[in-house]
Every structure is written in C-alpha cells, then in structure tokens.
Amino acid sequence: MSGDTRLTGVQTEFARNSILVSKTNPNGVIIYANPEFCRVAGYELDELLGKPHSCIRHPDMPRAVFSLMWDTLKSQREFFGYVVNRCADGNHYWVFAQVVPDIDPDTGETVSYHSTRRWADARAWTKAMDVYRQLLDAESVERSPRAAVTAGRRRLDEILAAAGMTYEQWAFSLSNP
Ligand SMILES: Cc1cc2nc3c(=O)[nH]c(=O)nc-3n(C[C@H](O)[C@H](O)[C@H](O)COP(=O)(O)O)c2cc1C
C-alpha cells in the first residue's frame, strides 16, 4: 500500500445501491472491510487489515471533519457526513458515511467502530466540497496540525451557525433538492 499515490482527479464510479463497509478497533485500525469497499478502494482485504483507516485519506478532506467525527464517536454517538476517499490508483470517490460505535452492553465501553458508506449524489458532494474548501483554506495557513484543527473547527462552527444547523443536519440537508 502506498500513501503517496499520485492523485488522478478521476472519480471512481460505483453502483448507487452499493454499500461500502469497514470496521475498526477503538484506535481506528481496520479490522474488517467488505468486498465492495475493497473493490472500490482498489485494495485486497489483506492490504487493509491492520492499517490505520487514514491509509485511504484524501487530502481534500479537512482535518476539522475528522476531528468532529472522533469527538462524536468518543461521546458514543453515531456520525453522519460526506467523505472523499483516495483509491489505490489515485482516483477518488465521494460517499455519505455513517460511522457507529459498537458498545459492549456489559461494560459500556466502545469495543469497535463500523462505517457504512453509500453512493453520494454529485449535487450533494459538490456542496460539501465547497464548504470543505473553506475549511481547508482556514487550516492551510496554520503552522501545526493542532492549530489547523482549531482553525478548521472554528470556520466550520461559523458556517453551521450561519446556516442554523448542526453538522449532521447540514449533511442531511445536502441531498435535499
Ligand atoms: C469506522 C471508521 C471509519 C473511517 N473511515 C474513514 C474513511 O473512509 N476515510 C478516511 O479518510 N478516514 C476514515 N476514518 C477516520 C480515520 O480514522 C482518520 O481519523 C482520518 O483518516 C484522518 O486521519 P489523520 O488525522 O491521521 O490525517 C474512519 C474512522 C473510523 C473509526
């Protein structure tokens, strides 16, 4: 697996009824991926198992969105959002992702996370991309990753406050006509 695959700018297409599933341990290390996830990402399952999920991270994804995702998951709530991922060949694909903590009913501890990704409409992900670009702009002028997260989260809060929505409400609103 190569983290420095050049990006092609080409979107990998997949069927509208596809469901791309992966599962991680509590640290975000991949412990399962379904055949459709592997096929679209362009990896064999063996290449993904044991890797941090950031191995398919696309540089167009703002740090702020993953920061919000992890804050949501750590408080044992599910996260919904638009994500663009990088494929093994440098292509990319947009999805609407649901990420869910699997909680042990006896201990109350999160034992794993799983994510279910669905095909995203181009009109929806184009709107997501517009906002993500603003977050990336805010993040890119900062010197440290931590400062970038803070700046991106602040910008996201401003955008959501102006829209009068939470991130989840905003994400769901994108697929409305
Ligand atoms: C179940 C689960 C699924 C995830 N799916 C993705 C994904 O599809 N793409 C992605 O870039 N990050 C995904 N992440 C988030 C990554 O763990 C990581 O936070 C993100 O890629 C940013 O990595 P970085 O902070 O090292 O740059 C997922 C995390 C979990 C727990």
PDB file of C-alpha atoms and ligand atoms in Angstrom:
ATOM      1  CA  MET A   1       0.000   0.000   0.000  1.00  0.00           C
ATOM      2  CA  SER A   2       1.410   3.356  -0.991  1.00  0.00           C
ATOM      3  CA  GLY A   3       0.443   6.548   0.804  1.00  0.00           C
ATOM      4  CA  ASP A   4       1.935   8.785  -1.853  1.00  0.00           C
ATOM      5  CA  THR A   5      -0.006   7.543  -4.863  1.00  0.00           C
ATOM      6  CA  ARG A   6      -0.450  10.492  -7.176  1.00  0.00           C
ATOM      7  CA  LEU A   7      -3.979  11.751  -7.391  1.00  0.00           C
ATOM      8  CA  THR A   8      -5.599  11.408 -10.797  1.00  0.00           C
ATOM      9  CA  GLY A   9      -8.538  13.745 -10.208  1.00  0.00           C
ATOM     10  CA  VAL A  10     -10.751  10.972 -11.594  1.00  0.00           C
ATOM     11  CA  GLN A  11     -13.763   9.805  -9.626  1.00  0.00           C
ATOM     12  CA  THR A  12     -14.174   6.025  -9.381  1.00  0.00           C
ATOM     13  CA  GLU A  13     -17.809   5.219 -10.114  1.00  0.00           C
ATOM     14  CA  PHE A  14     -19.762   2.566  -8.298  1.00  0.00           C
ATOM     15  CA  ALA A  15     -23.373   1.407  -8.228  1.00  0.00           C
ATOM     16  CA  ARG A  16     -25.942   3.561  -6.424  1.00  0.00           C
ATOM     17  CA  ASN A  17     -27.055   0.600  -4.333  1.00  0.00           C
ATOM     18  CA  SER A  18     -23.523  -0.300  -3.215  1.00  0.00           C
ATOM     19  CA  ILE A  19     -22.739  -0.320   0.482  1.00  0.00           C
ATOM     20  CA  LEU A  20     -19.083   0.047   1.436  1.00  0.00           C
ATOM     21  CA  VAL A  21     -18.421  -1.248   4.934  1.00  0.00           C
ATOM     22  CA  SER A  22     -15.365  -1.187   7.150  1.00  0.00           C
ATOM     23  CA  LYS A  23     -14.798  -1.823  10.804  1.00  0.00           C
ATOM     24  CA  THR A  24     -12.003  -0.631  13.097  1.00  0.00           C
ATOM     25  CA  ASN A  25     -10.741  -1.261  16.592  1.00  0.00           C
ATOM     26  CA  PRO A  26     -11.105   1.639  19.093  1.00  0.00           C
ATOM     27  CA  ASN A  27      -7.917   3.201  17.697  1.00  0.00           C
ATOM     28  CA  GLY A  28      -9.173   3.387  14.128  1.00  0.00           C
ATOM     29  CA  VAL A  29      -7.172   0.398  12.860  1.00  0.00           C
ATOM     30  CA  ILE A  30      -9.036  -1.543  10.171  1.00  0.00           C
ATOM     31  CA  ILE A  31     -10.212  -4.978  11.301  1.00  0.00           C
ATOM     32  CA  TYR A  32     -12.781  -5.676   8.560  1.00  0.00           C
ATOM     33  CA  ALA A  33     -13.734  -4.423   5.121  1.00  0.00           C
ATOM     34  CA  ASN A  34     -16.455  -5.847   2.894  1.00  0.00           C
ATOM     35  CA  PRO A  35     -15.696  -6.921  -0.688  1.00  0.00           C
ATOM     36  CA  GLU A  36     -17.344  -3.794  -2.174  1.00  0.00           C
ATOM     37  CA  PHE A  37     -15.219  -1.474  -0.015  1.00  0.00           C
ATOM     38  CA  CYS A  38     -12.072  -3.346  -1.131  1.00  0.00           C
ATOM     39  CA  ARG A  39     -13.147  -3.332  -4.781  1.00  0.00           C
ATOM     40  CA  VAL A  40     -13.896   0.409  -4.915  1.00  0.00           C
ATOM     41  CA  ALA A  41     -10.779   1.320  -2.912  1.00  0.00           C
ATOM     42  CA  GLY A  42      -8.686  -0.965  -5.123  1.00  0.00           C
ATOM     43  CA  TYR A  43      -7.108  -2.995  -2.340  1.00  0.00           C
ATOM     44  CA  GLU A  44      -7.078  -6.624  -1.321  1.00  0.00           C
ATOM     45  CA  LEU A  45      -8.502  -7.173   2.139  1.00  0.00           C
ATOM     46  CA  ASP A  46      -5.074  -8.318   3.359  1.00  0.00           C
ATOM     47  CA  GLU A  47      -3.579  -4.966   2.404  1.00  0.00           C
ATOM     48  CA  LEU A  48      -6.117  -3.090   4.543  1.00  0.00           C
ATOM     49  CA  LEU A  49      -6.273  -5.224   7.675  1.00  0.00           C
ATOM     50  CA  GLY A  50      -4.113  -3.811  10.462  1.00  0.00           C
ATOM     51  CA  LYS A  51      -3.710  -0.419   8.729  1.00  0.00           C
ATOM     52  CA  PRO A  52      -4.950   2.850  10.238  1.00  0.00           C
ATOM     53  CA  HIS A  53      -8.099   3.998   8.442  1.00  0.00           C
ATOM     54  CA  SER A  54      -6.257   7.156   7.458  1.00  0.00           C
ATOM     55  CA  CYS A  55      -4.483   4.986   4.834  1.00  0.00           C
ATOM     56  CA  ILE A  56      -7.256   5.915   2.382  1.00  0.00           C
ATOM     57  CA  ARG A  57      -7.417   9.563   3.459  1.00  0.00           C
ATOM     58  CA  HIS A  58      -7.754  12.074   0.636  1.00  0.00           C
ATOM     59  CA  PRO A  59      -6.027  15.465   1.042  1.00  0.00           C
ATOM     60  CA  ASP A  60      -9.280  17.268   0.157  1.00  0.00           C
ATOM     61  CA  MET A  61     -10.744  16.092   3.479  1.00  0.00           C
ATOM     62  CA  PRO A  62     -10.394  18.811   6.133  1.00  0.00           C
ATOM     63  CA  ARG A  63      -8.903  17.866   9.487  1.00  0.00           C
ATOM     64  CA  ALA A  64     -11.881  19.561  11.135  1.00  0.00           C
ATOM     65  CA  VAL A  65     -14.324  16.971   9.807  1.00  0.00           C
ATOM     66  CA  PHE A  66     -12.342  14.050  11.216  1.00  0.00           C
ATOM     67  CA  SER A  67     -11.912  15.941  14.480  1.00  0.00           C
ATOM     68  CA  LEU A  68     -15.684  16.334  14.702  1.00  0.00           C
ATOM     69  CA  MET A  69     -16.140  12.668  13.716  1.00  0.00           C
ATOM     70  CA  TRP A  70     -13.866  11.470  16.513  1.00  0.00           C
ATOM     71  CA  ASP A  71     -15.426  13.828  19.107  1.00  0.00           C
ATOM     72  CA  THR A  72     -18.832  12.430  18.156  1.00  0.00           C
ATOM     73  CA  LEU A  73     -17.651   8.801  18.289  1.00  0.00           C
ATOM     74  CA  LYS A  74     -15.818   9.293  21.605  1.00  0.00           C
ATOM     75  CA  SER A  75     -19.069  10.513  23.113  1.00  0.00           C
ATOM     76  CA  GLN A  76     -20.591   7.242  21.819  1.00  0.00           C
ATOM     77  CA  ARG A  77     -22.826   8.885  19.261  1.00  0.00           C
ATOM     78  CA  GLU A  78     -23.031   7.990  15.579  1.00  0.00           C
ATOM     79  CA  PHE A  79     -21.597  10.305  12.961  1.00  0.00           C
ATOM     80  CA  PHE A  80     -23.035  11.068   9.519  1.00  0.00           C
ATOM     81  CA  GLY A  81     -21.109  13.004   6.947  1.00  0.00           C
ATOM     82  CA  TYR A  82     -19.703  13.393   3.457  1.00  0.00           C
ATOM     83  CA  VAL A  83     -16.256  11.920   2.886  1.00  0.00           C
ATOM     84  CA  VAL A  84     -13.982  11.743  -0.135  1.00  0.00           C
ATOM     85  CA  ASN A  85     -11.520   8.844  -0.123  1.00  0.00           C
ATOM     86  CA  ARG A  86      -8.454   8.043  -2.167  1.00  0.00           C
ATOM     87  CA  CYS A  87      -8.274   4.796  -4.149  1.00  0.00           C
ATOM     88  CA  ALA A  88      -5.146   2.715  -4.617  1.00  0.00           C
ATOM     89  CA  ASP A  89      -4.765   4.010  -8.188  1.00  0.00           C
ATOM     90  CA  GLY A  90      -5.002   7.675  -7.154  1.00  0.00           C
ATOM     91  CA  ASN A  91      -8.663   8.029  -8.117  1.00  0.00           C
ATOM     92  CA  HIS A  92     -11.173   9.176  -5.523  1.00  0.00           C
ATOM     93  CA  TYR A  93     -14.797   8.587  -4.575  1.00  0.00           C
ATOM     94  CA  TRP A  94     -17.327  10.580  -2.561  1.00  0.00           C
ATOM     95  CA  VAL A  95     -19.624   8.837  -0.116  1.00  0.00           C
ATOM     96  CA  PHE A  96     -22.218   9.625   2.503  1.00  0.00           C
ATOM     97  CA  ALA A  97     -20.837   7.837   5.558  1.00  0.00           C
ATOM     98  CA  GLN A  98     -22.411   6.671   8.766  1.00  0.00           C
ATOM     99  CA  VAL A  99     -19.883   5.761  11.479  1.00  0.00           C
ATOM    100  CA  VAL A 100     -21.166   3.940  14.540  1.00  0.00           C
ATOM    101  CA  PRO A 101     -19.573   2.940  17.852  1.00  0.00           C
ATOM    102  CA  ASP A 102     -20.137  -0.685  18.856  1.00  0.00           C
ATOM    103  CA  ILE A 103     -20.715  -0.524  22.619  1.00  0.00           C
ATOM    104  CA  ASP A 104     -20.306  -3.525  24.906  1.00  0.00           C
ATOM    105  CA  PRO A 105     -23.635  -3.678  26.774  1.00  0.00           C
ATOM    106  CA  ASP A 106     -21.982  -5.124  29.884  1.00  0.00           C
ATOM    107  CA  THR A 107     -19.087  -2.705  30.294  1.00  0.00           C
ATOM    108  CA  GLY A 108     -20.422   0.322  28.399  1.00  0.00           C
ATOM    109  CA  GLU A 109     -17.053   0.511  26.613  1.00  0.00           C
ATOM    110  CA  THR A 110     -16.684   1.080  22.886  1.00  0.00           C
ATOM    111  CA  VAL A 111     -15.145  -2.124  21.527  1.00  0.00           C
ATOM    112  CA  SER A 112     -15.038  -1.179  17.832  1.00  0.00           C
ATOM    113  CA  TYR A 113     -16.445   1.178  15.236  1.00  0.00           C
ATOM    114  CA  HIS A 114     -18.045   0.424  11.924  1.00  0.00           C
ATOM    115  CA  SER A 115     -18.756   2.608   8.948  1.00  0.00           C
ATOM    116  CA  THR A 116     -21.359   2.165   6.229  1.00  0.00           C
ATOM    117  CA  ARG A 117     -20.874   4.292   3.133  1.00  0.00           C
ATOM    118  CA  ARG A 118     -23.373   4.944   0.418  1.00  0.00           C
ATOM    119  CA  TRP A 119     -23.163   6.451  -3.041  1.00  0.00           C
ATOM    120  CA  ALA A 120     -23.364  10.252  -2.915  1.00  0.00           C
ATOM    121  CA  ASP A 121     -25.138  12.432  -5.434  1.00  0.00           C
ATOM    122  CA  ALA A 122     -22.817  14.828  -7.267  1.00  0.00           C
ATOM    123  CA  ARG A 123     -25.014  17.806  -6.381  1.00  0.00           C
ATOM    124  CA  ALA A 124     -24.674  16.915  -2.699  1.00  0.00           C
ATOM    125  CA  TRP A 125     -20.942  16.285  -2.651  1.00  0.00           C
ATOM    126  CA  THR A 126     -20.297  19.432  -4.714  1.00  0.00           C
ATOM    127  CA  LYS A 127     -21.959  21.440  -1.929  1.00  0.00           C
ATOM    128  CA  ALA A 128     -19.935  19.532   0.669  1.00  0.00           C
ATOM    129  CA  MET A 129     -16.765  20.218  -1.312  1.00  0.00           C
ATOM    130  CA  ASP A 130     -17.488  23.973  -1.327  1.00  0.00           C
ATOM    131  CA  VAL A 131     -17.626  24.013   2.466  1.00  0.00           C
ATOM    132  CA  TYR A 132     -14.656  21.653   2.814  1.00  0.00           C
ATOM    133  CA  ARG A 133     -12.576  24.008   0.642  1.00  0.00           C
ATOM    134  CA  GLN A 134     -13.312  26.836   3.098  1.00  0.00           C
ATOM    135  CA  LEU A 135     -12.191  24.608   5.966  1.00  0.00           C
ATOM    136  CA  LEU A 136      -9.029  23.594   4.094  1.00  0.00           C
ATOM    137  CA  ASP A 137      -8.283  27.277   3.442  1.00  0.00           C
ATOM    138  CA  ALA A 138      -8.621  28.044   7.153  1.00  0.00           C
ATOM    139  CA  GLU A 139      -6.454  25.037   8.056  1.00  0.00           C
ATOM    140  CA  SER A 140      -3.754  25.590   5.455  1.00  0.00           C
ATOM    141  CA  VAL A 141      -2.474  28.880   6.894  1.00  0.00           C
ATOM    142  CA  GLU A 142      -1.752  27.322  10.295  1.00  0.00           C
ATOM    143  CA  ARG A 143       1.676  26.026  11.244  1.00  0.00           C
ATOM    144  CA  SER A 144       0.810  22.983  13.315  1.00  0.00           C
ATOM    145  CA  PRO A 145      -1.771  20.211  12.831  1.00  0.00           C
ATOM    146  CA  ARG A 146      -3.351  21.139  16.164  1.00  0.00           C
ATOM    147  CA  ALA A 147      -3.715  24.805  15.173  1.00  0.00           C
ATOM    148  CA  ALA A 148      -5.125  23.682  11.825  1.00  0.00           C
ATOM    149  CA  VAL A 149      -7.813  21.606  13.548  1.00  0.00           C
ATOM    150  CA  THR A 150      -8.731  24.544  15.785  1.00  0.00           C
ATOM    151  CA  ALA A 151      -8.944  26.929  12.827  1.00  0.00           C
ATOM    152  CA  GLY A 152     -10.935  24.430  10.741  1.00  0.00           C
ATOM    153  CA  ARG A 153     -13.362  23.693  13.558  1.00  0.00           C
ATOM    154  CA  ARG A 154     -13.848  27.435  14.166  1.00  0.00           C
ATOM    155  CA  ARG A 155     -14.604  28.007  10.489  1.00  0.00           C
ATOM    156  CA  LEU A 156     -16.989  25.036  10.467  1.00  0.00           C
ATOM    157  CA  ASP A 157     -18.780  26.392  13.543  1.00  0.00           C
ATOM    158  CA  GLU A 158     -19.178  29.768  11.809  1.00  0.00           C
ATOM    159  CA  ILE A 159     -20.590  28.181   8.655  1.00  0.00           C
ATOM    160  CA  LEU A 160     -23.008  25.986  10.607  1.00  0.00           C
ATOM    161  CA  ALA A 161     -24.085  28.865  12.857  1.00  0.00           C
ATOM    162  CA  ALA A 162     -24.852  30.961   9.772  1.00  0.00           C
ATOM    163  CA  ALA A 163     -26.920  28.071   8.404  1.00  0.00           C
ATOM    164  CA  GLY A 164     -28.569  27.489  11.789  1.00  0.00           C
ATOM    165  CA  MET A 165     -27.748  23.765  11.646  1.00  0.00           C
ATOM    166  CA  THR A 166     -25.609  21.129  13.269  1.00  0.00           C
ATOM    167  CA  TYR A 167     -23.089  19.348  11.031  1.00  0.00           C
ATOM    168  CA  GLU A 168     -25.414  16.337  10.873  1.00  0.00           C
ATOM    169  CA  GLN A 169     -28.411  18.474   9.895  1.00  0.00           C
ATOM    170  CA  TRP A 170     -26.293  20.226   7.280  1.00  0.00           C
ATOM    171  CA  ALA A 171     -25.029  16.896   5.883  1.00  0.00           C
ATOM    172  CA  PHE A 172     -28.561  15.537   5.549  1.00  0.00           C
ATOM    173  CA  SER A 173     -29.749  18.823   4.020  1.00  0.00           C
ATOM    174  CA  LEU A 174     -27.323  18.452   1.098  1.00  0.00           C
ATOM    175  CA  SER A 175     -29.256  15.620  -0.509  1.00  0.00           C
ATOM    176  CA  ASN A 176     -32.491  17.632  -0.433  1.00  0.00           C
ATOM    177  CA  PRO A 177     -33.378  19.280  -3.741  1.00  0.00           C
TER     178      PRO A 177
HETATM  179  C1  LIG B   1     -15.058   3.158  11.459  1.00  0.00           C
HETATM  180  C2  LIG B   1     -14.208   4.281  10.909  1.00  0.00           C
HETATM  181  C3  LIG B   1     -14.206   4.523   9.548  1.00  0.00           C
HETATM  182  C4  LIG B   1     -13.427   5.533   8.999  1.00  0.00           C
HETATM  183  N1  LIG B   1     -13.467   5.720   7.655  1.00  0.00           N
HETATM  184  C5  LIG B   1     -12.645   6.630   7.102  1.00  0.00           C
HETATM  185  C6  LIG B   1     -12.621   6.791   5.696  1.00  0.00           C
HETATM  186  O1  LIG B   1     -13.379   6.161   4.940  1.00  0.00           O
HETATM  187  N2  LIG B   1     -11.742   7.695   5.187  1.00  0.00           N
HETATM  188  C7  LIG B   1     -10.908   8.426   5.968  1.00  0.00           C
HETATM  189  O2  LIG B   1     -10.107   9.202   5.428  1.00  0.00           O
HETATM  190  N3  LIG B   1     -10.937   8.317   7.322  1.00  0.00           N
HETATM  191  C8  LIG B   1     -11.791   7.444   7.878  1.00  0.00           C
HETATM  192  N4  LIG B   1     -11.826   7.333   9.256  1.00  0.00           N
HETATM  193  C9  LIG B   1     -11.084   8.308  10.072  1.00  0.00           C
HETATM  194  C10 LIG B   1      -9.637   7.937  10.228  1.00  0.00           C
HETATM  195  O3  LIG B   1      -9.521   7.068  11.356  1.00  0.00           O
HETATM  196  C11 LIG B   1      -8.759   9.201  10.486  1.00  0.00           C
HETATM  197  O4  LIG B   1      -9.239   9.882  11.621  1.00  0.00           O
HETATM  198  C12 LIG B   1      -8.768  10.167   9.286  1.00  0.00           C
HETATM  199  O5  LIG B   1      -8.435   9.488   8.095  1.00  0.00           O
HETATM  200  C13 LIG B   1      -7.796  11.335   9.498  1.00  0.00           C
HETATM  201  O6  LIG B   1      -6.540  10.819   9.706  1.00  0.00           O
HETATM  202  P1  LIG B   1      -5.305  11.741  10.142  1.00  0.00           P
HETATM  203  O7  LIG B   1      -5.789  12.579  11.271  1.00  0.00           O
HETATM  204  O8  LIG B   1      -4.247  10.766  10.520  1.00  0.00           O
HETATM  205  O9  LIG B   1      -4.971  12.554   8.935  1.00  0.00           O
HETATM  206  C14 LIG B   1     -12.612   6.340   9.835  1.00  0.00           C
HETATM  207  C15 LIG B   1     -12.616   6.101  11.218  1.00  0.00           C
HETATM  208  C16 LIG B   1     -13.414   5.100  11.759  1.00  0.00           C
HETATM  209  C17 LIG B   1     -13.417   4.864  13.247  1.00  0.00           C
END
